[in-house]
Short mmCIF file of C-alpha atoms and ligand atoms in Angstrom, two decimals:
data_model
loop_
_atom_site.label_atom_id
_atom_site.label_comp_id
_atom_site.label_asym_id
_atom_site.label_seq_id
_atom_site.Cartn_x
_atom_site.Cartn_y
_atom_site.Cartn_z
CA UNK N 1 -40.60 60.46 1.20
CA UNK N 2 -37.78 61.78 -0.52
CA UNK N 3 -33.77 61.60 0.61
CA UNK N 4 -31.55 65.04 0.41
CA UNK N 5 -28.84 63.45 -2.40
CA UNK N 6 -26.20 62.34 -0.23
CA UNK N 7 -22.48 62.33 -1.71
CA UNK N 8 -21.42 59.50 -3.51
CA UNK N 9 -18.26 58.64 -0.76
CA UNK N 10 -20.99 58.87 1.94
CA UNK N 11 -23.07 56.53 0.60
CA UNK N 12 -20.76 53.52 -0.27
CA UNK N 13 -19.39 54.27 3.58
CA UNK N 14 -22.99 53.88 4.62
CA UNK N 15 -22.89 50.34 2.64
CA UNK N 16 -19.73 48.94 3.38
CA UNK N 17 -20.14 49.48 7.46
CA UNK N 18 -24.17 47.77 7.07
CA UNK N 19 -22.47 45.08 5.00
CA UNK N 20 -19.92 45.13 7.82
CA UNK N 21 -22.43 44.96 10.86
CA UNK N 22 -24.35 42.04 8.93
CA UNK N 23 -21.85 39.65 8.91
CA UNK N 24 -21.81 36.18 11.07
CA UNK N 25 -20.84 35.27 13.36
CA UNK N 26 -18.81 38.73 14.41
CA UNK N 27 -15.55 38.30 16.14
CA UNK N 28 -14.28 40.23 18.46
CA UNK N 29 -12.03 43.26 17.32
CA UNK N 30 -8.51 42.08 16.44
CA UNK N 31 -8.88 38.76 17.53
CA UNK N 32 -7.31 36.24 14.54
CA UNK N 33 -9.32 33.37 13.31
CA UNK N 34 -8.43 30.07 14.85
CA UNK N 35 -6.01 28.32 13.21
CA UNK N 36 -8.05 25.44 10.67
CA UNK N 37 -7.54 21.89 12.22
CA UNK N 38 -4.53 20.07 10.61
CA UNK N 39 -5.35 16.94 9.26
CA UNK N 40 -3.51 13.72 8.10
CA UNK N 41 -4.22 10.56 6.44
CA UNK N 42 -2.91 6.79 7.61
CA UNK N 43 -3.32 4.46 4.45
CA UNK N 44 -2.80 0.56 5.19
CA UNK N 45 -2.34 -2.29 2.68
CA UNK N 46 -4.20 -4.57 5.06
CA UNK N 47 -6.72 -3.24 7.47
CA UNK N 48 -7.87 -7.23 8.71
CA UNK N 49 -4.27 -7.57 10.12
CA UNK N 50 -4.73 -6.67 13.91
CA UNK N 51 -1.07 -5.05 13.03
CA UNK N 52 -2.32 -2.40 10.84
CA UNK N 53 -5.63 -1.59 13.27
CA UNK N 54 -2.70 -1.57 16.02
CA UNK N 55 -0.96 1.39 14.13
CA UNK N 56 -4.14 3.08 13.60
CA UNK N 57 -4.98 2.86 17.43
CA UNK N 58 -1.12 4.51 18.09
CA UNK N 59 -2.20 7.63 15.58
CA UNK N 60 -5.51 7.38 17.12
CA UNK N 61 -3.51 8.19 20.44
CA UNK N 62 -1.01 11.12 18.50
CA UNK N 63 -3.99 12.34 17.24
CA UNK N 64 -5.78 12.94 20.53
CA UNK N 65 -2.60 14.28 21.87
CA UNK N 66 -1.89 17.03 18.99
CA UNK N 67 -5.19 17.48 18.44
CA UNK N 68 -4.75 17.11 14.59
CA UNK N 69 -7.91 15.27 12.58
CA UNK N 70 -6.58 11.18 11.52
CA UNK N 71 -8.37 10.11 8.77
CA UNK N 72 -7.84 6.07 8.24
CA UNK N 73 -8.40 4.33 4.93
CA UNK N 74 -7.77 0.85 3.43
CA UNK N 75 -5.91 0.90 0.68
CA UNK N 76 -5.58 -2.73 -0.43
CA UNK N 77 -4.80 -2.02 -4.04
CA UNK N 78 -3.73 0.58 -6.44
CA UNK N 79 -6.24 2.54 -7.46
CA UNK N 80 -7.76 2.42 -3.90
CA UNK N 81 -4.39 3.98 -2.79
CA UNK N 82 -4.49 6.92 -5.74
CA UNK N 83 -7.98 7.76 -4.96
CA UNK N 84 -7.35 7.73 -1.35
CA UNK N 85 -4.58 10.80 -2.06
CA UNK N 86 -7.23 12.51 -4.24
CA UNK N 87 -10.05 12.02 -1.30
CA UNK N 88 -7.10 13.40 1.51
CA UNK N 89 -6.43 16.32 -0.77
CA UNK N 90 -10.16 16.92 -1.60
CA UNK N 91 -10.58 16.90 2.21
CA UNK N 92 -8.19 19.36 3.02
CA UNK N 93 -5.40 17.20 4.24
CA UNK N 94 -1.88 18.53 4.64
CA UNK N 95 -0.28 14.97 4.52
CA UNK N 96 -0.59 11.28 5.18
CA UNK N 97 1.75 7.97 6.57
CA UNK N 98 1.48 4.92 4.24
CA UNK N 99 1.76 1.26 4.38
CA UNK N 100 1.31 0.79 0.39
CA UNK N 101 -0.01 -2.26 -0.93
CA UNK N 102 2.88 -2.83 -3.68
CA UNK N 103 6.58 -0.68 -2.87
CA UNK N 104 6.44 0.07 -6.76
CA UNK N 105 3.71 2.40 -6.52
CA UNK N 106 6.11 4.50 -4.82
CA UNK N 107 6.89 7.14 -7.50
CA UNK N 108 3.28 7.59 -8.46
CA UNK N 109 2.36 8.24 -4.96
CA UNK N 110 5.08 10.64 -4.74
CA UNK N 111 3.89 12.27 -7.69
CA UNK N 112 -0.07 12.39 -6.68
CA UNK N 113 0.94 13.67 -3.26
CA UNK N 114 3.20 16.39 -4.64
CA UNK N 115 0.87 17.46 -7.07
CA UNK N 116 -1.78 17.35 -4.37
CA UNK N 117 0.59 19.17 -1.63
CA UNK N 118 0.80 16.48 0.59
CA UNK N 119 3.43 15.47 2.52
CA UNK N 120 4.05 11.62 2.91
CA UNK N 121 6.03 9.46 5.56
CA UNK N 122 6.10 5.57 4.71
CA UNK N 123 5.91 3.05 7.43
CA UNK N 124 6.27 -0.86 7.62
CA UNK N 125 7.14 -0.99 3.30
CA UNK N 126 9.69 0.98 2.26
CA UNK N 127 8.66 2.41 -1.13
CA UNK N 128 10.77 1.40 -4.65
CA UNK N 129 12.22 3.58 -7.12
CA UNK N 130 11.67 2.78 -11.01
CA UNK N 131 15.81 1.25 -10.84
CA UNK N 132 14.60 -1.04 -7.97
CA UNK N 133 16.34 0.76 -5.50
CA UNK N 134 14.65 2.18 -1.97
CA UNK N 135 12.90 6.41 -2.95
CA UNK N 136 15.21 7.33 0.43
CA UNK N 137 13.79 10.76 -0.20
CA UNK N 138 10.58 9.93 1.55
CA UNK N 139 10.82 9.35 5.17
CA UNK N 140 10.48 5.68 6.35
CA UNK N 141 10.10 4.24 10.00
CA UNK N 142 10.16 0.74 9.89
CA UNK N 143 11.34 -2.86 12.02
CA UNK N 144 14.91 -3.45 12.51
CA UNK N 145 14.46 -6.37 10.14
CA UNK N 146 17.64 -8.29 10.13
CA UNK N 147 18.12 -7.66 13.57
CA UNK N 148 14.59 -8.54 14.50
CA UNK N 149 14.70 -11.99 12.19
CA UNK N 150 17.81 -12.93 14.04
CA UNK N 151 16.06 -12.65 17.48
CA UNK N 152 13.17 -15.13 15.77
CA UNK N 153 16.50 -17.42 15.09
CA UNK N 154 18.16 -17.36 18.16
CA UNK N 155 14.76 -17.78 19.86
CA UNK N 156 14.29 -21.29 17.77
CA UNK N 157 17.77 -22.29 18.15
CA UNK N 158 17.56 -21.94 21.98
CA UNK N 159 14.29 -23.45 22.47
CA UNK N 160 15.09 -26.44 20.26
CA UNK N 161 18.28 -26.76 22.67
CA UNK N 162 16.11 -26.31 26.09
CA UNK N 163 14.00 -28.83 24.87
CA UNK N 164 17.03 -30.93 24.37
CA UNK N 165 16.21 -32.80 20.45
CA UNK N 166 18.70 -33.66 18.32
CA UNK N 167 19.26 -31.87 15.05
CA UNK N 168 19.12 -35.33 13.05
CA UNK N 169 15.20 -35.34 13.77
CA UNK N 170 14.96 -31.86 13.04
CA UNK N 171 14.19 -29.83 10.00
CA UNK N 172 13.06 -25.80 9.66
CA UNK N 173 10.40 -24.54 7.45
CA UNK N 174 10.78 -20.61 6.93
CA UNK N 175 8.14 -19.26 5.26
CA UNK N 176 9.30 -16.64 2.91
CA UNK N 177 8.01 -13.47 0.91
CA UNK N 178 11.04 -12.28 -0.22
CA UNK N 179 9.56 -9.81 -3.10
CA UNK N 180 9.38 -7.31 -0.14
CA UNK N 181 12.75 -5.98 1.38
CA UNK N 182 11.35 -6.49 5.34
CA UNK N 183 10.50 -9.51 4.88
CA UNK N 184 13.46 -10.72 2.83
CA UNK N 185 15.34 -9.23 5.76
CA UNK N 186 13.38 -10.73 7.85
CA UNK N 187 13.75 -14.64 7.13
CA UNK N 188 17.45 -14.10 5.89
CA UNK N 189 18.13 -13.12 9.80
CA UNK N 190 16.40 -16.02 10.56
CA UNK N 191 18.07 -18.25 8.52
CA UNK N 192 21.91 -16.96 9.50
CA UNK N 193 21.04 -16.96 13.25
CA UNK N 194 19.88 -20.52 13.28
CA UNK N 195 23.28 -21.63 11.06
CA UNK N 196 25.70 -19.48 13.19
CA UNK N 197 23.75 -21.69 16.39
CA UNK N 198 25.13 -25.13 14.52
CA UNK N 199 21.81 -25.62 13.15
CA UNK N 200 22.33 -28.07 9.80
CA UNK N 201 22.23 -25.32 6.59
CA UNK N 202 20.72 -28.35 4.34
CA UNK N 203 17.77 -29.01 7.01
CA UNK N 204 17.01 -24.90 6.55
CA UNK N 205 13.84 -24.92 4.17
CA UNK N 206 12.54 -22.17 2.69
CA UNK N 207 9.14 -21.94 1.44
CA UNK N 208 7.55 -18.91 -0.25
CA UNK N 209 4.16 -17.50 0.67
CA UNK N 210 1.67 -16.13 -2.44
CA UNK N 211 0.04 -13.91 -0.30
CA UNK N 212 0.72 -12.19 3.55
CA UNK N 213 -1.81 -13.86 5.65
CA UNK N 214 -3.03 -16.72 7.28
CA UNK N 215 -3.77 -18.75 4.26
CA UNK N 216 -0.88 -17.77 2.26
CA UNK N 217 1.96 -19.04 5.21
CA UNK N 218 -0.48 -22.20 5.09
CA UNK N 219 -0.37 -22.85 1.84
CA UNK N 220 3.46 -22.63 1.61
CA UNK N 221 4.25 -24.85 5.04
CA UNK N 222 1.50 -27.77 3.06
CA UNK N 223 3.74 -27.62 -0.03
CA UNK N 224 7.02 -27.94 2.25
CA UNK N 225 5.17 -30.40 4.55
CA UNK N 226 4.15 -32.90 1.77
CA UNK N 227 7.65 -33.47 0.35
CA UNK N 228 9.24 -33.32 3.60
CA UNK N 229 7.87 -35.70 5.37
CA UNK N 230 9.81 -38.09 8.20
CA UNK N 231 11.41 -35.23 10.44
CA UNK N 232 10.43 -35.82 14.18
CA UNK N 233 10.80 -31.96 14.91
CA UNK N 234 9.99 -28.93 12.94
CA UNK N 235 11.41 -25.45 13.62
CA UNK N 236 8.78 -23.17 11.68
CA UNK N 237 9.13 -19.21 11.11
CA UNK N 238 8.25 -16.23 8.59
CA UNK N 239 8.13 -12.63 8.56
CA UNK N 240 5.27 -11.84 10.64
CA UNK N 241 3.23 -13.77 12.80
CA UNK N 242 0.62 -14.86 10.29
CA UNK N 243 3.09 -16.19 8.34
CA UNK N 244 3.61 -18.37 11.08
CA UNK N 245 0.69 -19.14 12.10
CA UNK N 246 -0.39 -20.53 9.11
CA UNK N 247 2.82 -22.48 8.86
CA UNK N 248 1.52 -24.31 12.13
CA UNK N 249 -1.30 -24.91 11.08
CA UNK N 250 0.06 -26.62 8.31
CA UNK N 251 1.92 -29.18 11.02
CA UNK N 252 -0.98 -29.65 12.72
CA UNK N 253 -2.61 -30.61 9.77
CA UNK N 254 0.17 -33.06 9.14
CA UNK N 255 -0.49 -34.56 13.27
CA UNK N 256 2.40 -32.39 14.33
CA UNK N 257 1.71 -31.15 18.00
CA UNK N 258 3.42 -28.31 20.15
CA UNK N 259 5.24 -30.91 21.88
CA UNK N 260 7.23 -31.06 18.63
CA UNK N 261 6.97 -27.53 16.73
CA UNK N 262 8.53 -24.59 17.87
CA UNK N 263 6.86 -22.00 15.81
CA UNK N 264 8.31 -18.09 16.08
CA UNK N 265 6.65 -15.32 14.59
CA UNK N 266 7.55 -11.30 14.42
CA UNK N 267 5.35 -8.62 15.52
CA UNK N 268 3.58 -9.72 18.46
CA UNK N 269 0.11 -8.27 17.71
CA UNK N 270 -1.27 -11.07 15.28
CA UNK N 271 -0.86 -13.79 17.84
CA UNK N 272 -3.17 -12.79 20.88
CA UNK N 273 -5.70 -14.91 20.45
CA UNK N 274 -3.05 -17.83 19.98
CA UNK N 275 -1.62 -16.91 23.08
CA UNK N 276 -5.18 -17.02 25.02
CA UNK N 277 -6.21 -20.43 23.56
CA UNK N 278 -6.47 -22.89 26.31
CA UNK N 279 -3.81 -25.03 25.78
CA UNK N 280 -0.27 -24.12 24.12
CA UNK N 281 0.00 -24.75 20.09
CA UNK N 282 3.24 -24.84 18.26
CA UNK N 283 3.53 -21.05 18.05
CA UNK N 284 6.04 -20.80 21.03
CA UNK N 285 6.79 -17.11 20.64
CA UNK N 286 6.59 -13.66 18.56
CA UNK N 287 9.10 -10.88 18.53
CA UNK N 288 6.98 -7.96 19.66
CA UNK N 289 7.99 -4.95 17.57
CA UNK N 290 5.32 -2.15 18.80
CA UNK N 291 2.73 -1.27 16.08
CA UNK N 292 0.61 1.71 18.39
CA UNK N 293 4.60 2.74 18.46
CA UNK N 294 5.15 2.83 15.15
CA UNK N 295 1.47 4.59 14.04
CA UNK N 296 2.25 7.12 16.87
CA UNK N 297 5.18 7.70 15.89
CA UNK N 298 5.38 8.32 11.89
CA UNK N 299 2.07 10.84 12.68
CA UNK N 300 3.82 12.49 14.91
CA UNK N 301 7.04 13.44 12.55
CA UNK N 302 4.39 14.00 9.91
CA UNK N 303 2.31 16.52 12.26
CA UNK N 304 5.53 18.56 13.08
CA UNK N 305 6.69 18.57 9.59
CA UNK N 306 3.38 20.02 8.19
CA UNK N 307 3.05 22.23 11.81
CA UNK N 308 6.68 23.48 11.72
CA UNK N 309 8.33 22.86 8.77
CA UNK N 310 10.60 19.74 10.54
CA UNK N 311 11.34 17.14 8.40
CA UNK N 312 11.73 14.13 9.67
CA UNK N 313 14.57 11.60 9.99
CA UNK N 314 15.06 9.38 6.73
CA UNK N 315 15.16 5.90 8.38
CA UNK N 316 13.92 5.31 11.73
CA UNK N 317 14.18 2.11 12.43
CA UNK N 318 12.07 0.26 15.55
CA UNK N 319 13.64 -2.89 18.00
CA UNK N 320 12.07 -5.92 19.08
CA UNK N 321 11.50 -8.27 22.09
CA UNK N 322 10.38 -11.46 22.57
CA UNK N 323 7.01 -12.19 23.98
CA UNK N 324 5.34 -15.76 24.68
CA UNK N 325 2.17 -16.94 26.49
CA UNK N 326 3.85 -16.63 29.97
CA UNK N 327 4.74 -12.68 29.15
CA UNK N 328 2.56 -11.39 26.66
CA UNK N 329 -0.01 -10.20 29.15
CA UNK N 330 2.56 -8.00 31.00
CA UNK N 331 4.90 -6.88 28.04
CA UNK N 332 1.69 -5.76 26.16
CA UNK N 333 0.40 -3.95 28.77
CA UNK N 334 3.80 -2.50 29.55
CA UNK N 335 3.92 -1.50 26.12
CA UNK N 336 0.63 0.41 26.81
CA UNK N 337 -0.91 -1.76 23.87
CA UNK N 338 -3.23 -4.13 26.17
C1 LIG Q 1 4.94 -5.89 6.56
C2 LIG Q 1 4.02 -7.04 6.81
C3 LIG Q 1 3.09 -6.72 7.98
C4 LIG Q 1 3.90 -6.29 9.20
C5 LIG Q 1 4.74 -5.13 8.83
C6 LIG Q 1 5.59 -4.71 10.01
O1 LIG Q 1 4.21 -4.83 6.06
O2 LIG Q 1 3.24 -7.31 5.67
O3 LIG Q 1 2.33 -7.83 8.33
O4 LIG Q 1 4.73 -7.36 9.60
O5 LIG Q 1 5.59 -5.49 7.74
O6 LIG Q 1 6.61 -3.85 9.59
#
């Protein structure tokens, strides 16, 4: 069978509109593609802390809410953290909120992320400049530290008064990581809220931690503990609440009892399970400083700034409030975290 020869024109129209008809799915005429998903990244230094799965469960929530994709990684080192910006980017990301393992890898994260296209907000560490001094270029939402550590002070000093012991028997053992600015913040709050209460300067110990957990505020309190020794009453505090925790531990360990600790730790979400234990220990109370709050939160400036264009503020900063076993049930669930 042969074809009349058709013009050249008429035959590539012929094409083009087959080529056209073949294509799948079709969409309806005029109607735009939707718009792709945006996604973000939440990097934490310490995924075991309930803390950090706290601020993943608040992203969790801005997620759902947006309707942007979270995608949660550990980033426990360096080179975990770099490859996690080269997995976001390979992914599609348009940005991510970090809690970076070491403040100093600030400028090379910076640098990845730019490079990469991403946009970063930093929460809980602020990140470091090569001079030492805070990148305040990069968004941070963080605690109120100093403010917050003085609450953990005044909470001692008050406790230690309701409970009526003198400050001859009495000695404080703040466990201290004071490499990090939060923390430093942190336990000098601490420390000038429980001198401005009366509280003896030369019976204020500090003790630093190696690492931030459990085992690291243990370690430090045992060192304090075994030179130490003869005080009836021990006042014990850090920066967070595992920090504390393993500082009363370390009483315990020594036949300290809660009728004479008062422990105080900060952030309220690393001391549940203290709080449900049968009978009370020496960890009297935490200053609750919202971690679903804060992961909601730094997502959702992050979402609007890669949606909009909105950056967002430079230093948001987060209160606190003090919770114990009486209240924790109700402030927590208040707080929409229980
Ligand atoms: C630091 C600590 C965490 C937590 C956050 C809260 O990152 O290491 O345990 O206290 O601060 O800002």
């Amino acid at each position: 069978m042969t074809f009349p020869r058709l013009p050249r024109l008429f035959l590539t129209l012929i094409v083009a509109f087959l080529a056209g008809c073949s294509k799948q799915p079709s969409s309806p005429a005029g109607a735009a593609a939707a718009p792709a998903k945006i996604k973000l990244g939440y990097l934490v230094k310490q995924p075991e802390e309930p803390w950090f799965q706290y601020e993943w469960k608040g992203a969790d929530a801005a997620a759902a809410k947006y309707g942007f994709e979270l995608i949660k990684i550990a980033v426990p080192d360096g080179e975990k953290t770099l490859a996690a910006i080269d997995s976001l980017a390979a992914n599609g990301a348009q940005g991510f909120v970090i809690c970076t393992p070491d403040v100093r890898l600030g400028p090379a994260i910076v640098a990845k992320a730019r490079a990469a296209g991403l946009k970063v907000v930093t929460v809980d560490d602020r990140f470091l400049g090569a001079d030492g001094n805070f990148l305040t270029e990069v968004p941070y939402l963080g605690l109120s530290a100093t403010k917050i550590g003085r609450m953990s002070g005044v909470t001692l000093a008050a406790e230690m008064q309701r409970r009526g012991w003198a400050a001859a028997d009495t000695a404080a053992c703040i466990v201290t990581f004071e490499e990090l600015a939060t923390c430093r913040e942190r336990t000098d709050g601490i420390i000038a809220a429980l001198q401005e209460s009366g509280f003896p300067a030369d019976r204020i110990f500090k003790t630093p931690q190696r690492t931030t957990d459990i085992p690291g505020g243990l370690d430090a309190a045992n060192a304090l503990l075994a030179q130490k020794s003869g005080f009836k009453h021990w006042l014990v505090a850090g920066m967070n609440d595992s920090a504390t925790l393993g500082a009363v531990r370390a009483t315990e360990g020594q036949g300290y009892t809660a009728t004479n600790v008062i422990g105080v730790g900060i952030g309220g979400m690393d001391c549940l399970d203290e709080f449900r234990k049968p009978a009370p220990t020496g960890f009297h109370c935490s200053i609750l400083a919202s971690a679903p709050q804060e992961g909601y939160r730094t997502t959702e400036m992050l979402y609007f700034w890669v949606k909009d264009g909105t950056p967002p503020p430079p230093d948001t900063r987060t209160e606190g409030q003090p919770v114990t076993r009486e209240n924790f049930e109700r402030v927590l669930k208040a707080e929409g975290v229980l």
